[in-house]
Short mmCIF file of C-alpha atoms and ligand atoms in Angstrom, two decimals:
data_model
loop_
_atom_site.label_atom_id
_atom_site.label_comp_id
_atom_site.label_asym_id
_atom_site.label_seq_id
_atom_site.Cartn_x
_atom_site.Cartn_y
_atom_site.Cartn_z
CA MET S 1 11.12 9.26 5.51
CA LYS S 2 10.23 12.67 3.15
CA ALA S 3 14.12 13.17 3.66
CA TYR S 4 15.35 10.07 2.24
CA ALA S 5 12.62 9.65 -0.25
CA LEU S 6 13.86 12.32 -1.69
CA GLU S 7 17.20 11.92 -1.97
CA LYS S 8 16.51 8.24 -3.67
CA GLY S 9 14.34 10.50 -5.92
CA LYS S 10 16.72 13.03 -6.54
CA ALA S 11 18.66 10.10 -7.63
CA VAL S 12 17.43 8.90 -9.88
CA TYR S 13 16.96 11.11 -12.06
CA ARG S 14 20.64 12.70 -12.09
CA ALA S 15 21.24 8.31 -13.10
CA LEU S 16 18.34 9.30 -15.69
CA GLN S 17 20.78 13.01 -16.28
CA ALA S 18 18.69 15.18 -15.73
CA LYS S 19 19.78 18.94 -15.40
CA LYS S 20 17.71 19.68 -12.88
CA VAL S 21 15.55 19.13 -10.18
CA HIS S 22 13.08 20.28 -8.52
CA THR S 23 11.47 19.74 -5.04
CA MET S 24 8.48 20.78 -3.35
CA VAL S 25 8.78 18.97 -0.48
CA ASP S 26 8.10 21.63 2.10
CA VAL S 27 4.91 21.96 0.25
CA LEU S 28 3.40 19.14 0.46
CA PRO S 29 1.59 18.52 3.29
CA ALA S 30 -0.06 15.53 2.65
CA THR S 31 1.62 11.48 2.79
CA HIS S 32 0.53 8.36 1.51
CA ASN S 33 1.78 5.87 3.43
CA MET S 34 1.41 2.58 1.23
CA GLY S 35 3.10 -0.94 1.43
CA THR S 36 4.67 -2.96 5.07
CA ALA S 37 2.01 -5.83 4.78
CA ARG S 38 1.92 -6.07 0.62
CA MET S 39 -0.46 -9.00 -0.74
CA GLY S 40 1.15 -11.42 -3.22
CA LYS S 41 0.89 -14.91 -4.39
CA ASP S 42 4.19 -15.75 -2.35
CA PRO S 43 4.67 -15.54 0.86
CA SER S 44 8.68 -15.39 0.57
CA THR S 45 7.97 -11.55 -0.59
CA SER S 46 3.97 -10.87 0.90
CA VAL S 47 2.34 -10.46 3.91
CA CYS S 48 -1.09 -11.09 3.02
CA ASN S 49 -2.90 -12.74 -0.09
CA SER S 50 -5.14 -11.03 -2.37
CA TRP S 51 -7.64 -10.88 0.17
CA GLY S 52 -5.59 -8.96 2.45
CA GLN S 53 -5.20 -12.05 4.74
CA THR S 54 -1.58 -12.99 6.03
CA HIS S 55 -0.48 -15.77 4.54
CA ASP S 56 1.16 -17.30 8.20
CA ILE S 57 -2.07 -16.87 10.22
CA PRO S 58 -5.43 -17.89 8.77
CA ASN S 59 -8.13 -15.57 10.34
CA LEU S 60 -5.49 -12.57 10.12
CA PHE S 61 -6.80 -9.94 7.14
CA VAL S 62 -5.75 -5.96 7.10
CA SER S 63 -7.73 -3.15 5.67
CA ASP S 64 -5.64 -0.60 4.83
CA GLY S 65 -3.15 1.28 2.85
CA SER S 66 -0.29 -0.87 3.99
CA LEU S 67 -2.03 -4.09 1.25
CA PHE S 68 -0.26 -1.83 -1.33
CA PRO S 69 2.49 -3.99 -3.38
CA THR S 70 3.56 -0.82 -5.07
CA VAL S 71 2.64 2.77 -4.72
CA GLY S 72 1.13 4.81 -8.04
CA CYS S 73 0.90 8.48 -9.12
CA GLU S 74 -3.00 8.89 -7.63
CA ASN S 75 -5.05 9.37 -4.51
CA PRO S 76 -5.02 6.44 -2.54
CA THR S 77 -8.60 6.22 -0.84
CA LEU S 78 -10.95 4.52 -3.44
CA THR S 79 -9.41 2.08 -4.06
CA ILE S 80 -8.12 0.61 -0.05
CA VAL S 81 -12.21 0.88 -0.21
CA ALA S 82 -12.77 -1.22 -3.04
CA LEU S 83 -10.02 -3.46 -1.64
CA VAL S 84 -11.70 -3.16 1.91
CA LEU S 85 -15.47 -3.98 0.68
CA ARG S 86 -14.26 -6.82 -1.75
CA GLN S 87 -12.50 -8.19 1.48
CA ALA S 88 -15.96 -7.79 3.62
CA ASP S 89 -17.82 -9.85 1.23
CA TYR S 90 -14.63 -12.66 0.76
CA LEU S 91 -14.80 -12.67 4.92
CA SER S 92 -18.27 -12.37 5.14
CA GLY S 93 -18.48 -16.24 2.80
CA LEU S 94 -16.11 -17.72 5.37
CA LEU S 95 -17.62 -16.57 8.13
CA ASN S 96 -21.31 -18.10 6.35
CA HIS S 97 -19.51 -21.32 5.45
CA GLY S 98 -17.41 -22.18 9.01
CA GLU S 99 -13.53 -21.39 7.60
CA ILE S 100 -12.61 -19.30 9.85
C1 LIG Y 1 -3.16 15.14 4.52
C2 LIG Y 1 -3.81 14.73 3.90
C3 LIG Y 1 -4.63 14.80 2.99
C4 LIG Y 1 -4.85 13.40 2.47
N1 LIG Y 1 -5.27 13.53 0.95
C5 LIG Y 1 -6.56 12.85 0.53
C6 LIG Y 1 -7.39 12.46 -0.78
O1 LIG Y 1 -7.10 14.00 -1.13
N2 LIG Y 1 -7.03 11.24 -1.38
C7 LIG Y 1 -6.72 10.35 -1.07
O2 LIG Y 1 -7.37 9.72 -1.50
N3 LIG Y 1 -5.62 10.39 -0.24
C8 LIG Y 1 -5.53 11.20 1.46
N4 LIG Y 1 -4.95 11.55 1.67
C9 LIG Y 1 -4.08 9.73 2.11
C10 LIG Y 1 -5.27 9.04 2.63
O3 LIG Y 1 -5.50 9.78 4.13
C11 LIG Y 1 -4.60 7.79 3.54
O4 LIG Y 1 -3.84 7.11 2.24
C12 LIG Y 1 -4.94 7.32 3.63
O5 LIG Y 1 -6.37 7.55 4.81
C13 LIG Y 1 -4.86 5.76 4.78
O6 LIG Y 1 -5.37 4.50 4.46
P1 LIG Y 1 -5.28 3.83 6.31
O7 LIG Y 1 -6.43 3.16 6.57
O8 LIG Y 1 -4.37 2.43 5.57
O9 LIG Y 1 -4.87 4.27 6.99
P2 LIG Y 1 -5.39 5.59 8.13
O10 LIG Y 1 -6.82 6.31 7.54
O11 LIG Y 1 -3.90 5.82 8.10
O12 LIG Y 1 -5.62 4.91 9.34
C14 LIG Y 1 -4.94 3.71 9.99
C15 LIG Y 1 -5.69 4.31 12.25
O13 LIG Y 1 -5.60 3.47 11.99
C16 LIG Y 1 -5.07 4.19 13.78
N5 LIG Y 1 -4.03 3.72 14.32
C17 LIG Y 1 -2.90 4.24 13.83
N6 LIG Y 1 -1.99 3.34 15.38
C18 LIG Y 1 -3.12 2.33 16.07
C19 LIG Y 1 -3.41 1.71 16.59
N7 LIG Y 1 -1.89 0.95 17.73
N8 LIG Y 1 -4.03 0.96 17.74
C20 LIG Y 1 -5.49 1.22 17.08
N9 LIG Y 1 -5.40 2.04 16.39
C21 LIG Y 1 -4.26 2.81 15.33
C22 LIG Y 1 -4.99 5.56 13.27
O14 LIG Y 1 -5.51 6.51 14.38
C23 LIG Y 1 -6.03 5.72 12.47
O15 LIG Y 1 -7.60 5.42 12.45
C24 LIG Y 1 -4.00 12.22 2.59
C25 LIG Y 1 -3.93 12.15 3.51
C26 LIG Y 1 -3.03 13.05 4.11
C27 LIG Y 1 -1.84 12.65 5.62
#
């Protein structure tokens, strides 16, 4: 995945006429893997709604970095935690009202 992403990144820079492309792939130990169960309004382009509830199965919730529709440039964990706390409130409301 890293090698693939690196080549794609280089291609972007080359397309932008970069004179030189530097890579740091061997010195980066961390990974921020996000996406694959992205949230969104449209079930044809997303897996979950903005609460992490899957469009297809109402009582199935996703609570991790896979919810992200895109990747920012900063560390994701606090945003993952904020989304999960928000989701817990929503979930508790649904359970209390017998909606799921
Ligand atoms: C070395 C390193 C450093 C990092 N440093 C930072 C940082 O400083 N700040 C920051 O914000 N982010 C950092 N990150 C990224 C951050 O750790 C991740 O983005 C975040 O933990 C993702 O959370 P998650 O809940 O999506 O997945 P994870 O934290 O990976 O949780 C997934 C869980 O699912 C479990 N699991 C997997 N498969 C199964 C299965 N089949 N059945 C049951 N359980 C399963 C795994 O054991 C794991 O506990 C770092 C990542 C790495 C690798």
